[in-house]
Short mmCIF file of N, CA and C in Angstrom, two decimals:
data_model
loop_
_atom_site.label_atom_id
_atom_site.label_comp_id
_atom_site.label_asym_id
_atom_site.label_seq_id
_atom_site.Cartn_x
_atom_site.Cartn_y
_atom_site.Cartn_z
N MET C 918 -9.86 17.70 -10.70
CA MET C 918 -9.56 18.35 -10.82
C MET C 918 -8.77 18.46 -11.92
N THR C 919 -9.02 20.00 -12.73
CA THR C 919 -9.51 19.77 -13.76
C THR C 919 -7.63 20.18 -14.21
N PRO C 920 -6.61 20.09 -15.32
CA PRO C 920 -6.09 19.53 -15.71
C PRO C 920 -4.88 20.91 -15.00
N ASP C 921 -5.23 22.19 -15.48
CA ASP C 921 -5.11 23.47 -15.02
C ASP C 921 -5.08 23.88 -13.68
N GLU C 922 -6.06 23.59 -12.77
CA GLU C 922 -5.37 23.56 -11.67
C GLU C 922 -4.65 22.64 -11.03
N ILE C 923 -5.13 21.44 -11.30
CA ILE C 923 -3.53 20.06 -10.94
C ILE C 923 -2.12 21.13 -10.92
N ILE C 924 -1.88 21.65 -12.87
CA ILE C 924 -0.71 22.20 -12.88
C ILE C 924 0.09 23.52 -11.77
N LYS C 925 -1.30 23.99 -11.20
CA LYS C 925 -1.13 25.36 -9.81
C LYS C 925 -0.78 24.31 -9.03
N LEU C 926 -1.51 23.63 -8.45
CA LEU C 926 -0.55 22.89 -7.34
C LEU C 926 0.72 22.23 -7.59
N ALA C 927 0.82 21.75 -8.76
CA ALA C 927 2.17 21.22 -9.05
C ALA C 927 2.91 22.63 -8.98
N LYS C 928 2.60 23.42 -8.89
CA LYS C 928 3.35 25.06 -9.09
C LYS C 928 4.04 25.50 -7.70
N GLU C 929 2.46 25.42 -7.14
CA GLU C 929 2.93 25.40 -5.23
C GLU C 929 3.53 24.17 -4.66
N THR C 930 3.55 23.26 -4.84
CA THR C 930 4.10 22.15 -4.74
C THR C 930 5.90 22.55 -4.11
N ARG C 931 5.82 22.50 -5.60
CA ARG C 931 7.38 23.33 -5.50
C ARG C 931 8.19 24.08 -5.24
N ASP C 932 7.24 25.45 -5.39
CA ASP C 932 6.94 26.46 -4.55
C ASP C 932 8.13 26.32 -3.20
N ALA C 933 6.45 25.43 -2.42
CA ALA C 933 6.93 24.95 -1.17
C ALA C 933 8.22 24.36 -0.53
N GLN C 934 8.33 23.23 -1.88
CA GLN C 934 9.34 22.57 -1.88
C GLN C 934 10.78 23.44 -1.99
N LYS C 935 11.34 23.77 -2.85
CA LYS C 935 12.49 24.97 -2.79
C LYS C 935 12.52 25.82 -1.92
N ALA C 936 11.20 26.09 -1.03
CA ALA C 936 11.39 27.17 0.11
C ALA C 936 11.74 25.98 1.17
N TYR C 937 11.30 24.74 1.29
CA TYR C 937 12.22 23.65 2.83
C TYR C 937 13.71 23.78 2.45
N PHE C 938 14.37 23.62 1.13
CA PHE C 938 15.08 22.87 0.66
C PHE C 938 16.14 24.53 1.14
N LYS C 939 15.33 25.58 1.29
CA LYS C 939 16.30 26.75 0.89
C LYS C 939 16.52 26.84 2.45
N THR C 940 15.87 26.96 3.14
CA THR C 940 15.39 27.50 5.12
C THR C 940 15.93 26.09 5.17
N ARG C 941 15.61 24.71 5.25
CA ARG C 941 15.62 23.80 6.62
C ARG C 941 14.70 23.80 7.66
N GLY C 942 13.52 24.81 7.59
CA GLY C 942 12.83 25.18 8.22
C GLY C 942 11.49 23.65 8.62
N TYR C 943 11.11 23.41 9.59
CA TYR C 943 10.07 22.75 10.03
C TYR C 943 8.46 23.69 9.16
N THR C 944 8.38 24.88 10.18
CA THR C 944 7.27 25.09 8.70
C THR C 944 7.37 24.77 8.21
N GLU C 945 8.26 25.10 6.77
CA GLU C 945 8.32 24.74 5.19
C GLU C 945 8.34 23.38 4.95
N LEU C 946 8.74 22.20 5.66
CA LEU C 946 8.76 21.53 5.49
C LEU C 946 7.67 21.00 5.52
N ASP C 947 6.90 21.18 6.75
CA ASP C 947 5.61 20.54 7.00
C ASP C 947 4.38 21.38 5.89
N GLN C 948 4.73 22.20 5.04
CA GLN C 948 3.62 22.69 4.19
C GLN C 948 3.72 22.17 3.13
N SER C 949 5.37 21.70 2.87
CA SER C 949 5.51 21.08 1.34
C SER C 949 4.98 19.59 1.58
N LYS C 950 5.32 19.00 2.74
CA LYS C 950 4.25 17.51 2.84
C LYS C 950 3.12 17.78 3.32
N LYS C 951 2.19 18.43 3.08
CA LYS C 951 0.75 19.06 2.49
C LYS C 951 0.40 18.84 1.84
N LEU C 952 0.97 19.97 0.73
CA LEU C 952 0.39 19.85 -0.72
C LEU C 952 0.87 18.59 -1.34
N GLU C 953 2.74 18.40 -1.37
CA GLU C 953 2.44 17.00 -1.69
C GLU C 953 1.81 15.31 -1.99
N LYS C 954 1.16 15.59 -0.22
CA LYS C 954 0.04 14.54 -0.60
C LYS C 954 -1.39 15.14 -1.02
N ARG C 955 -2.02 16.86 -1.45
CA ARG C 955 -2.67 17.19 -2.20
C ARG C 955 -2.58 16.62 -3.54
N LEU C 956 -1.38 16.82 -4.15
CA LEU C 956 -1.15 16.82 -5.43
C LEU C 956 -0.93 15.35 -5.96
N ASP C 957 0.00 14.42 -4.97
CA ASP C 957 -0.53 12.74 -4.95
C ASP C 957 -1.94 12.90 -5.01
N LYS C 958 -3.07 12.49 -4.31
CA LYS C 958 -4.18 12.77 -4.39
C LYS C 958 -5.34 13.15 -5.53
N ALA C 959 -5.08 14.74 -6.11
CA ALA C 959 -5.22 14.67 -7.12
C ALA C 959 -5.03 14.30 -8.18
N ILE C 960 -3.81 14.19 -8.40
CA ILE C 960 -3.06 12.97 -9.25
C ILE C 960 -3.64 11.46 -10.31
N ASP C 961 -4.01 11.13 -8.97
CA ASP C 961 -4.80 10.18 -8.35
C ASP C 961 -6.13 10.14 -9.54
N GLU C 962 -6.59 11.12 -8.43
CA GLU C 962 -8.19 10.81 -9.12
C GLU C 962 -8.17 11.53 -10.64
N TYR C 963 -7.18 12.42 -11.18
CA TYR C 963 -7.78 12.83 -12.47
C TYR C 963 -7.01 11.37 -13.49
N LEU C 964 -6.24 10.46 -13.19
CA LEU C 964 -5.99 9.39 -13.70
C LEU C 964 -6.82 8.00 -13.39
N ASN C 965 -7.26 7.86 -12.25
CA ASN C 965 -7.94 7.33 -11.89
C ASN C 965 -9.63 7.58 -11.73
N PRO C 966 -10.59 7.75 -12.37
CA PRO C 966 -11.66 7.98 -12.04
C PRO C 966 -12.54 6.85 -11.29
N PRO C 967 -13.44 7.72 -10.53
CA PRO C 967 -14.25 6.34 -9.92
C PRO C 967 -15.33 6.00 -11.27
N GLN C 968 -15.56 4.86 -11.10
CA GLN C 968 -16.11 4.38 -11.91
C GLN C 968 -17.36 3.72 -11.73
N PRO C 969 -18.40 4.06 -12.22
CA PRO C 969 -19.99 4.04 -12.15
C PRO C 969 -20.30 2.97 -11.55
N ASP C 970 -21.22 2.61 -10.76
CA ASP C 970 -21.59 1.47 -10.11
C ASP C 970 -22.86 0.96 -10.96
N LEU C 971 -22.49 -0.09 -11.94
CA LEU C 971 -23.54 -0.28 -12.95
C LEU C 971 -24.65 -1.26 -12.49
N PHE C 972 -24.52 -1.80 -11.21
CA PHE C 972 -26.07 -2.41 -10.39
C PHE C 972 -26.73 -2.05 -9.17
N SER C 973 -26.64 -0.86 -9.47
CA SER C 973 -26.96 -0.12 -7.71
C SER C 973 -28.46 0.42 -8.79
#
């Protein structure tokens, strides 16, 4: 993911979190958790790119 894509995902995640805290609904909580996992994974992959295997 590019930094711009990560920023858009972060915005989407924050919007979902705000919706959950406004409604306290299960659907909003579920959506928020899914987006948080996607965001965490995207950030981790961006900050820790896979290392090339030099011996294969």
